[in-house]
Tab-separated table of C-alpha atoms in Angstrom:
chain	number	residue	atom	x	y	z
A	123	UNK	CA	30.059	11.483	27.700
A	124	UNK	CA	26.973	11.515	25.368
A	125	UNK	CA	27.502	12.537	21.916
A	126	UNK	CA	25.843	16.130	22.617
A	127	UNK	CA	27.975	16.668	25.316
A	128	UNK	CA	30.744	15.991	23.063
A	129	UNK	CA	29.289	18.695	20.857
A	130	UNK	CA	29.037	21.344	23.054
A	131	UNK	CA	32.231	21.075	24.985
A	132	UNK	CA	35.370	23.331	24.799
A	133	UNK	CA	37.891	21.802	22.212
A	134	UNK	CA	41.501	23.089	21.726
A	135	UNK	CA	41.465	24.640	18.263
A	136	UNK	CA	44.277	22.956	15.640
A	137	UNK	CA	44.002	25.426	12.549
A	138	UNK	CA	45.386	28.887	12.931
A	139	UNK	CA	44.736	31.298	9.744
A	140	UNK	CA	46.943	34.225	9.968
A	141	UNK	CA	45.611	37.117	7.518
A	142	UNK	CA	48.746	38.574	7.577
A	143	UNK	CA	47.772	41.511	4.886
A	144	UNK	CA	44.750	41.918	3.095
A	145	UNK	CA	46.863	44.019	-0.009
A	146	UNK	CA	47.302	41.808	-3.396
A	147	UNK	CA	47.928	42.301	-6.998
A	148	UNK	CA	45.272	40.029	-7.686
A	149	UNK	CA	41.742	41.016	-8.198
A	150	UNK	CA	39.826	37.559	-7.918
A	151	UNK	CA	36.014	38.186	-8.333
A	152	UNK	CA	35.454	35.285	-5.662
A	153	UNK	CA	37.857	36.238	-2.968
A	154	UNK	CA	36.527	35.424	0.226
A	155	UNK	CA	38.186	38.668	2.062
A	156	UNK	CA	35.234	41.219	2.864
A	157	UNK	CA	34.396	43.816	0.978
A	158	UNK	CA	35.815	46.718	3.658
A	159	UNK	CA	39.449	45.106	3.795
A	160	UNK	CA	42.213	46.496	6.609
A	161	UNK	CA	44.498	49.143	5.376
A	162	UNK	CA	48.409	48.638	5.604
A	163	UNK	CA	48.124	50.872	8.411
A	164	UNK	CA	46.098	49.121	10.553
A	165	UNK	CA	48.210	45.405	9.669
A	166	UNK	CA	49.711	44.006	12.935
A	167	UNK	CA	53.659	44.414	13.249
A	168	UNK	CA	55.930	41.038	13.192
A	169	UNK	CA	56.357	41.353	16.932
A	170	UNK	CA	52.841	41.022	17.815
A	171	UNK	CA	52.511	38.190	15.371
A	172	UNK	CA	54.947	36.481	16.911
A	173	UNK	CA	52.878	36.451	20.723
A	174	UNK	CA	50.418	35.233	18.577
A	175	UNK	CA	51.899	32.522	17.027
A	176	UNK	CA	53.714	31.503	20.765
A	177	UNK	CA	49.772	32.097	22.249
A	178	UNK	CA	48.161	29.564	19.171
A	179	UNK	CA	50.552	26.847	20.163
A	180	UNK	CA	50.039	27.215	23.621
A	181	UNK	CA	46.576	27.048	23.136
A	182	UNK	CA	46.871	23.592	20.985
A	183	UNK	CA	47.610	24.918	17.611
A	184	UNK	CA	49.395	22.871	15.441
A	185	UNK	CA	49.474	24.356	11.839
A	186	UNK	CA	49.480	28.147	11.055
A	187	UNK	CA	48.291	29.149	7.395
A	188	UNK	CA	49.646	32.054	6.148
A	189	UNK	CA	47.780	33.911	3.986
A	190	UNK	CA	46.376	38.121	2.930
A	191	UNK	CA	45.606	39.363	0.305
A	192	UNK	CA	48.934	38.307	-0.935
A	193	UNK	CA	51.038	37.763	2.122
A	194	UNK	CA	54.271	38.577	0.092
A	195	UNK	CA	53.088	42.051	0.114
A	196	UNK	CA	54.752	42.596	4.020
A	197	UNK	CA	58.209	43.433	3.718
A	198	UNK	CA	59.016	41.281	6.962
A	199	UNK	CA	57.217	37.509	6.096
A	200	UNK	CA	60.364	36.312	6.437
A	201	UNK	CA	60.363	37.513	10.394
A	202	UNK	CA	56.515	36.623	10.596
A	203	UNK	CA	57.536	32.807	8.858
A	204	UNK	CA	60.308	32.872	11.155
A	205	UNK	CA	58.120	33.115	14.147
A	206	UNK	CA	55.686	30.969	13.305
A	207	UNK	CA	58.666	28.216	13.098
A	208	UNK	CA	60.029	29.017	16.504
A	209	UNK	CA	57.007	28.666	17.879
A	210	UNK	CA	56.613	25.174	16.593
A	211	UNK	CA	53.961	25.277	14.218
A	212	UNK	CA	53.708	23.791	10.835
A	213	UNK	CA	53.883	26.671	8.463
A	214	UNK	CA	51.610	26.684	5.196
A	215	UNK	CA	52.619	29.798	2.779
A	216	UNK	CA	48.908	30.426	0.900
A	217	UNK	CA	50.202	32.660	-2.128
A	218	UNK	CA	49.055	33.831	-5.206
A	219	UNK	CA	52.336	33.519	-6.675
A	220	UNK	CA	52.769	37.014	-7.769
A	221	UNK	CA	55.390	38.703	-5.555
A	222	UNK	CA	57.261	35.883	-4.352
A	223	UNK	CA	60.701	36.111	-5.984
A	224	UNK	CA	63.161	33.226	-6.310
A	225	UNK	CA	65.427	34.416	-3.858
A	226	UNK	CA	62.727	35.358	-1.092
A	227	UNK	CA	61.174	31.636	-1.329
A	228	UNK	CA	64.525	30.822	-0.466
A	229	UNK	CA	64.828	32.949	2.390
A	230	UNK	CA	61.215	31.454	3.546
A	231	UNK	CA	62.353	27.967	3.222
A	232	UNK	CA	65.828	28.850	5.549
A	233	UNK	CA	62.952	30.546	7.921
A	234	UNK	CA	60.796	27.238	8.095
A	235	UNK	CA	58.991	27.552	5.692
A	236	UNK	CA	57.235	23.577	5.638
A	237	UNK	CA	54.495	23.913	2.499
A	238	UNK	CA	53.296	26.187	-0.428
A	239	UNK	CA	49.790	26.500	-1.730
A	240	UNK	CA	49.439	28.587	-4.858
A	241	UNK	CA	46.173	29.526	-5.865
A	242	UNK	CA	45.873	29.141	-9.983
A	243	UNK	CA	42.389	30.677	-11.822
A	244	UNK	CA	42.354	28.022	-14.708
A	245	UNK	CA	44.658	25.822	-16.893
A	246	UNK	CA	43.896	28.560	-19.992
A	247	UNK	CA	46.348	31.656	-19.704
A	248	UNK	CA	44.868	33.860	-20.888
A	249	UNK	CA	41.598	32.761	-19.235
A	250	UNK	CA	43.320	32.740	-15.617
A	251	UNK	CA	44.948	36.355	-16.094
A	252	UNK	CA	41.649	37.960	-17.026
A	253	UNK	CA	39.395	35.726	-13.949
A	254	UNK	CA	42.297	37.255	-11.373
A	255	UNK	CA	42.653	41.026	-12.990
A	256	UNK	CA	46.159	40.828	-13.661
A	257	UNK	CA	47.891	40.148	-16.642
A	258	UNK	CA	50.868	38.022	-16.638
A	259	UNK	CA	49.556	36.365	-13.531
A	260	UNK	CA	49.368	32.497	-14.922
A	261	UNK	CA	52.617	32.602	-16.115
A	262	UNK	CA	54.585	33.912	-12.684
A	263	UNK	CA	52.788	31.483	-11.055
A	264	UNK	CA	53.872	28.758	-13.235
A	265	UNK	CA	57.476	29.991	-12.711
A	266	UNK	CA	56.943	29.819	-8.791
A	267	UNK	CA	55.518	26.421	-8.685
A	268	UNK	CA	59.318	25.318	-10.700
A	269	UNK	CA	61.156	27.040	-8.054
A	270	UNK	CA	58.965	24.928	-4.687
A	271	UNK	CA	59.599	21.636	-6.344
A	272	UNK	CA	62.599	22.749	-7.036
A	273	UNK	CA	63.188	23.009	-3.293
A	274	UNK	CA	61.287	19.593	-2.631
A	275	UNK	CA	58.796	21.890	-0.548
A	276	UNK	CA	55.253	20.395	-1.002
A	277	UNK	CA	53.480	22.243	-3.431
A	278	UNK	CA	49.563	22.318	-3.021
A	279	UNK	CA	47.465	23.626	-6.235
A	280	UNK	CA	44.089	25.359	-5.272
A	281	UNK	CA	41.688	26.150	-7.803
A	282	UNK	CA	38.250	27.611	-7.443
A	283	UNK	CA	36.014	26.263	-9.805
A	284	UNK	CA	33.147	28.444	-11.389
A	285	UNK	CA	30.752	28.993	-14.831
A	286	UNK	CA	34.036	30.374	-16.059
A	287	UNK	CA	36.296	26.835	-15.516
A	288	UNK	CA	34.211	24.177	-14.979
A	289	UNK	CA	33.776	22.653	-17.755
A	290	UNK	CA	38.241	22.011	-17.744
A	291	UNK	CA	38.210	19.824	-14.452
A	292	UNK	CA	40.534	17.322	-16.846
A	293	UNK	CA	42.942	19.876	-17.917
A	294	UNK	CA	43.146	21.488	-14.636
A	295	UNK	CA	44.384	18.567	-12.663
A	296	UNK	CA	46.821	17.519	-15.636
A	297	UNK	CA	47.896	21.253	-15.210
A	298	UNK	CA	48.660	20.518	-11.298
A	299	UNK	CA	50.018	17.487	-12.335
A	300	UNK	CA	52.534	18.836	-14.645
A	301	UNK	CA	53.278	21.276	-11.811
A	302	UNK	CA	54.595	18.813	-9.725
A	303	UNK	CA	51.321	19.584	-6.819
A	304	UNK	CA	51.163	16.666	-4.427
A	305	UNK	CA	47.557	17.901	-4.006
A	306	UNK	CA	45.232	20.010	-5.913
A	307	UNK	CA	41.993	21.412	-4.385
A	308	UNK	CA	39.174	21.378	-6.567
A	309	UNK	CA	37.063	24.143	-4.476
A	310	UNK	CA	33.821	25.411	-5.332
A	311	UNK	CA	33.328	28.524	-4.860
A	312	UNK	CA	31.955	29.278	-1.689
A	313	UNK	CA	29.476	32.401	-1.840
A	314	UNK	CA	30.803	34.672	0.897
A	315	UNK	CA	32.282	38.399	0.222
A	316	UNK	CA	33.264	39.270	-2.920
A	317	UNK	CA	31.862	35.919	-4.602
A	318	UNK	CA	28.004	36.843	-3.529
A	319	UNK	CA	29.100	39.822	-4.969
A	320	UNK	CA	29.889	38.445	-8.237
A	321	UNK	CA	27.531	35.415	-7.617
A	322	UNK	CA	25.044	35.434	-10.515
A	323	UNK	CA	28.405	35.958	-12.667
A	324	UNK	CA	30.182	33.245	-10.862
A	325	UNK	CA	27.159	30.511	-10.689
A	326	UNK	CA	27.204	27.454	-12.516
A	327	UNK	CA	24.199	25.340	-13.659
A	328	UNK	CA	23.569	22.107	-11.739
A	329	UNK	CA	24.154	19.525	-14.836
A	330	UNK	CA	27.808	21.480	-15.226
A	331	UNK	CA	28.266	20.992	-11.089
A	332	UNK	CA	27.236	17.019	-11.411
A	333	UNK	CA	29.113	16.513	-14.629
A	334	UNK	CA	32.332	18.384	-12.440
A	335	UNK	CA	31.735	16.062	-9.495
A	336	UNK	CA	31.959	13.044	-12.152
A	337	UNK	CA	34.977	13.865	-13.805
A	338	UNK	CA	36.392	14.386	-10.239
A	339	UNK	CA	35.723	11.081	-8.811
A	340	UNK	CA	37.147	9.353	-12.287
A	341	UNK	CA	40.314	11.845	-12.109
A	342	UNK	CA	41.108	10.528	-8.492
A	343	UNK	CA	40.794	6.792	-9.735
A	344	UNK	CA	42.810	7.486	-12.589
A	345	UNK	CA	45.459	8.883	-10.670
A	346	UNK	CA	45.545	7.517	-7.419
A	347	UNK	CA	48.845	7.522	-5.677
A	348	UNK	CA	50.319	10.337	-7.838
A	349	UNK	CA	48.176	13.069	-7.069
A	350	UNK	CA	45.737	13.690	-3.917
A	351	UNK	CA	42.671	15.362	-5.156
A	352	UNK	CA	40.286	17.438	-2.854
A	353	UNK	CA	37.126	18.595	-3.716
A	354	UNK	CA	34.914	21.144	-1.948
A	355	UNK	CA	31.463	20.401	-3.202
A	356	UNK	CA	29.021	23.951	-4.212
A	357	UNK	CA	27.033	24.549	-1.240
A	358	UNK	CA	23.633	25.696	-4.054
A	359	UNK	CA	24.032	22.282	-5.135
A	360	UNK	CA	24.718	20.157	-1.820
A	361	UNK	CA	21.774	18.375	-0.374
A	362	UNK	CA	23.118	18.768	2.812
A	363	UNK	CA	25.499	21.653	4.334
A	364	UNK	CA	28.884	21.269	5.314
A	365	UNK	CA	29.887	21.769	8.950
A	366	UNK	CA	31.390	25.380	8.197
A	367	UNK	CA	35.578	25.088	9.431
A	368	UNK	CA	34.056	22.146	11.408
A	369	UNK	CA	31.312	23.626	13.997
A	370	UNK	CA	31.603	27.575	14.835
A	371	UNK	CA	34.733	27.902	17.595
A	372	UNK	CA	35.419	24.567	17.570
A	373	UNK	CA	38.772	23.574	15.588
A	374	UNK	CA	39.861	26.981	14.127
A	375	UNK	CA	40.283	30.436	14.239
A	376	UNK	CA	41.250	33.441	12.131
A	377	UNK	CA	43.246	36.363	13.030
A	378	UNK	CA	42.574	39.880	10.434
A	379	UNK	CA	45.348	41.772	9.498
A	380	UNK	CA	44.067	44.287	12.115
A	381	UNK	CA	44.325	41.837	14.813
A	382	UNK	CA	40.670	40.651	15.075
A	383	UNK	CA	39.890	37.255	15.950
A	384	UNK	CA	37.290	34.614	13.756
A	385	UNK	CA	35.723	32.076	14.347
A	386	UNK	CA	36.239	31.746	10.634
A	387	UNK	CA	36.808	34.243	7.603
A	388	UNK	CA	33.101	35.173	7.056
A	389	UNK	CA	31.852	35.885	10.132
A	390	UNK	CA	32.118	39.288	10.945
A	391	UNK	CA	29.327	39.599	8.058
A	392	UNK	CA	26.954	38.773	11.127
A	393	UNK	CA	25.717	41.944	12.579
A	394	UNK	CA	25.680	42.140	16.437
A	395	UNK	CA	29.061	40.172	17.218
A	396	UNK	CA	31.975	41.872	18.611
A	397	UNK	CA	34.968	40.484	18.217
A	398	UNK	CA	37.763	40.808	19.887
A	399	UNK	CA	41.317	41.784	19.048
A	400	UNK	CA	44.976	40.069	20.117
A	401	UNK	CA	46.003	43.929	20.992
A	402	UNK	CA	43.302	43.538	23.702
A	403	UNK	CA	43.612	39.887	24.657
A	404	UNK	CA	45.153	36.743	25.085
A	405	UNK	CA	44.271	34.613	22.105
A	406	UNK	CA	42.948	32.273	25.115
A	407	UNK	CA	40.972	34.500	26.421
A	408	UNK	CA	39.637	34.851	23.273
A	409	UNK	CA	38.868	31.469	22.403
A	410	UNK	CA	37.457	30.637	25.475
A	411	UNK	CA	35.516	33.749	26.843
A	412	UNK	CA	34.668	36.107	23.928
A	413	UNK	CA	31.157	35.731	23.816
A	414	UNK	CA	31.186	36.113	19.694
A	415	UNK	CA	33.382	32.801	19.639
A	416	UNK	CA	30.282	31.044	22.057
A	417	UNK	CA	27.586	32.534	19.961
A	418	UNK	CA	27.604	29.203	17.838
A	419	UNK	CA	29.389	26.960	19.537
A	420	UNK	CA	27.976	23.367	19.717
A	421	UNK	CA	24.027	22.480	18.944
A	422	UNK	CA	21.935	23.906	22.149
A	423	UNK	CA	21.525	27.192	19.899
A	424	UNK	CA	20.250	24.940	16.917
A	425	UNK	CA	16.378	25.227	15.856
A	426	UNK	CA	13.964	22.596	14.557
A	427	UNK	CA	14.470	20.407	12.310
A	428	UNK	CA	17.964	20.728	12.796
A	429	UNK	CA	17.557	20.191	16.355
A	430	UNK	CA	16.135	16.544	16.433
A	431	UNK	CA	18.265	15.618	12.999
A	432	UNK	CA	20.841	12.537	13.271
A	433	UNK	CA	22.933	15.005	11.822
A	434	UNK	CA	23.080	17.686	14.018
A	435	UNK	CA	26.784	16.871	15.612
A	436	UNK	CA	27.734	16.111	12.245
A	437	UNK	CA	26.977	19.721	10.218
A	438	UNK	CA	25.768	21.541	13.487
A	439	UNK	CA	22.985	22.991	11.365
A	440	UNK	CA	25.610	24.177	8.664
A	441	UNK	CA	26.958	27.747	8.017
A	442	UNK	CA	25.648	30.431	10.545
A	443	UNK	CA	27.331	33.233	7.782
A	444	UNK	CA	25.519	31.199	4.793
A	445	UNK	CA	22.366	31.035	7.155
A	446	UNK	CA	22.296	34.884	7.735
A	447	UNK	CA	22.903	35.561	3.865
A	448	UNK	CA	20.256	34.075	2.757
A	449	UNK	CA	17.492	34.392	5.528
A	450	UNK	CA	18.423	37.608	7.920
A	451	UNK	CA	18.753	35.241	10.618
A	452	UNK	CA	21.865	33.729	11.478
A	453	UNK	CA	20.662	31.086	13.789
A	454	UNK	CA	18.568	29.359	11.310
A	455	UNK	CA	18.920	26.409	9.653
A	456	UNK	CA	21.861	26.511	6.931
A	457	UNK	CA	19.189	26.400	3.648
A	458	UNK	CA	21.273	25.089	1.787
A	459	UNK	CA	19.833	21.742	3.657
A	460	UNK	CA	16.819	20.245	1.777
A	461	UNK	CA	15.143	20.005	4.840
A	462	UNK	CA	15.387	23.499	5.425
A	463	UNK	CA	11.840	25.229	4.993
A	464	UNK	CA	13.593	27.832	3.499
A	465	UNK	CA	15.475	25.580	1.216
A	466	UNK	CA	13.862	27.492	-1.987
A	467	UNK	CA	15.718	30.115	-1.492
A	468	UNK	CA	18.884	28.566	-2.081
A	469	UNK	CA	16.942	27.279	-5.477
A	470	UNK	CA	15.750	30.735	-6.509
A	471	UNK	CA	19.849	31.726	-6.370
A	472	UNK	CA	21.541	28.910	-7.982
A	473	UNK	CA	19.063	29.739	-10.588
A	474	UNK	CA	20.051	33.145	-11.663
A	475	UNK	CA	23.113	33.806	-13.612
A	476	UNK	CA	24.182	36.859	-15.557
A	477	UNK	CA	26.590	37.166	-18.454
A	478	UNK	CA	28.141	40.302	-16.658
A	479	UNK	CA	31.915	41.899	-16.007
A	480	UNK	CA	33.210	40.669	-12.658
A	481	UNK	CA	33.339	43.519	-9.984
A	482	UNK	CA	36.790	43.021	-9.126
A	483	UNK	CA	38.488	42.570	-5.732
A	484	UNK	CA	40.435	45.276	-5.002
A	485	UNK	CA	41.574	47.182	-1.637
């Protein structure tokens, strides 16, 4: 098998992210959730999650990611978590920490409940309740960090970095640190949905981004075999792009509260895709026949240069939401590549930022 063939063939995918509710108490300016969110009406019952879950294993899925909104807003994540562990999948509880009580995280962990990431908006407190829209916010998650060590559940700190942060890359991994996180994820924000709302707000310069990336690199010498540090690099910054949730319909998928299914979170910001929905179809079907999912899939679709680049099986020509963005065409070439000929574009962004309220994230 050549190396192209490799790229283009049908893989089992191993990620499933389960948007079980798109409600939150939080308002984060950078949430990636798009701007016309599912109502509470429209959410999928525990029942049908449950098929799903069963259908994602089946399919090859080994770790489901639970996340919203705030998935502690559904009265019945303990059923949903429950599910998810029958079926046999590695559960991952993405929370903002608001919502979960003591004696619910309890009833998750006798439900299956395997790992806990809690987002956190920066190590300041008053800085992180007024970047989420909700006062008191810092402090409950704090509280709900105690309680998952507490439980020897592995506790995963994510933190997306902006102007507003940046510059406290130290302090923020001491912070996860003292929290007890067996891994902290330094994530740039990534400028989909509400964060290309709130992009000129949320936009760094490029000497804070490389002096970030620095401290980073010294942080995970320093503390090597304590903590495991992740970063997610700023795509305006990158010189390359990153293969977005590694290739289009390749190793993940994403189901909406409403039942719709993603080749990631983003993509339904791509006009002329129809995606299907788990009331409809098998999750199989989907994965394999849903012409949305095989829009993307591999490198045949790919244009020049990206078509004759080494790299091609490597980024697959980067983000096709990213790509569509910035230049109205979602096949092009990701320009956040410097070999992009629309590369300036990505330039002309990075270079505008506004001392501005954030437009808040709210349902």
């Amino acid at each position: 098998m050549t190396q192209n063939d490799n790229a283009n063939r049908l893989h089992s995918p191993l990620g499933l992210l389960a948007e079980l509710t798109h409600r939150c108490p939080l308002g984060c300016p950078y949430c990636s959730n798009p701007l016309a969110m599912d109502g509470r009406e429209d959410e999928l019952d525990a029942a049908t999650w449950a098929r799903v879950f069963g259908e994602a294993a089946a399919l090859g899925v080994l770790q489901v990611h639970l996340s919203g909104g705030e998935p502690a807003s559904r009265r019945d994540l303990v059923d949903i978590m429950a599910a998810a562990h029958g079926a046999g999948l590695y559960t991952n509880l993405i929370t903002s920490g608001v919502g979960v009580t003591d004696k619910r995280l309890g009833e998750l962990f006798d439900a299956g409940l395997d790992h806990v990431q809690i987002s956190i908006q920066d190590s300041e407190p008053q800085s992180a309740d007024r970047i989420a829209g909700y006062d008191g916010a810092y402090a409950r998650k704090r509280a709900l960090a105690a309680q998952v060590v507490a439980l020897k559940l592995p506790l995963t700190v994510n933190i997306v970095i902006h102007r507003a942060n940046i510059a406290r890359i130290d302090d923020l991994v001491a912070m996860a640190l003292d929290m007890g996180a067996s891994r902290v994820e330094i994530a740039h924000v990534q400028y989909y949905g509400w964060a290309l709302k709130n992009r000129a707000t949320l936009m760094p310069t490029r000497e804070q981004v490389e002096r970030a990336v620095e401290r980073v690199e010294a942080l995970r010498k320093a503390h090597h075999g304590r903590i495991v540090i992740d970063a997610v690099v700023p795509d305006y910054y990158a010189r390359f792009p990153k293969p977005c949730v590694g290739g289009w319909g390749r190793r993940s998928l994403n189901v909406t509260p409403a039942g719709r299914v993603l080749p990631c979170h983003a993509a339904e910001s791509i006009p002329g895709l129809e995606f299907w929905s788990v009331r409809d179809h098998s999750l199989r079907d989907i994965w394999e026949t849903n012409p949305a999912f095989n829009a993307f899939r591999g490198t045949a679709f790919l244009p020049e240069p990206c078509r004759s680049c080494e790299r091609r099986e490597l980024d697959f020509g980067g983000c096709r939401c990213q790509a569509f963005a910035l230049t109205g065409d979602a096949r092009a070439t990701d320009p956040v590549c410097h070999l992009s000929p629309l590369h300036h574009l990505v330039e002309e962004q990075a270079a505008i930022r506004v001392d501005a309220d954030y437009v808040y994230r709210r349902l």
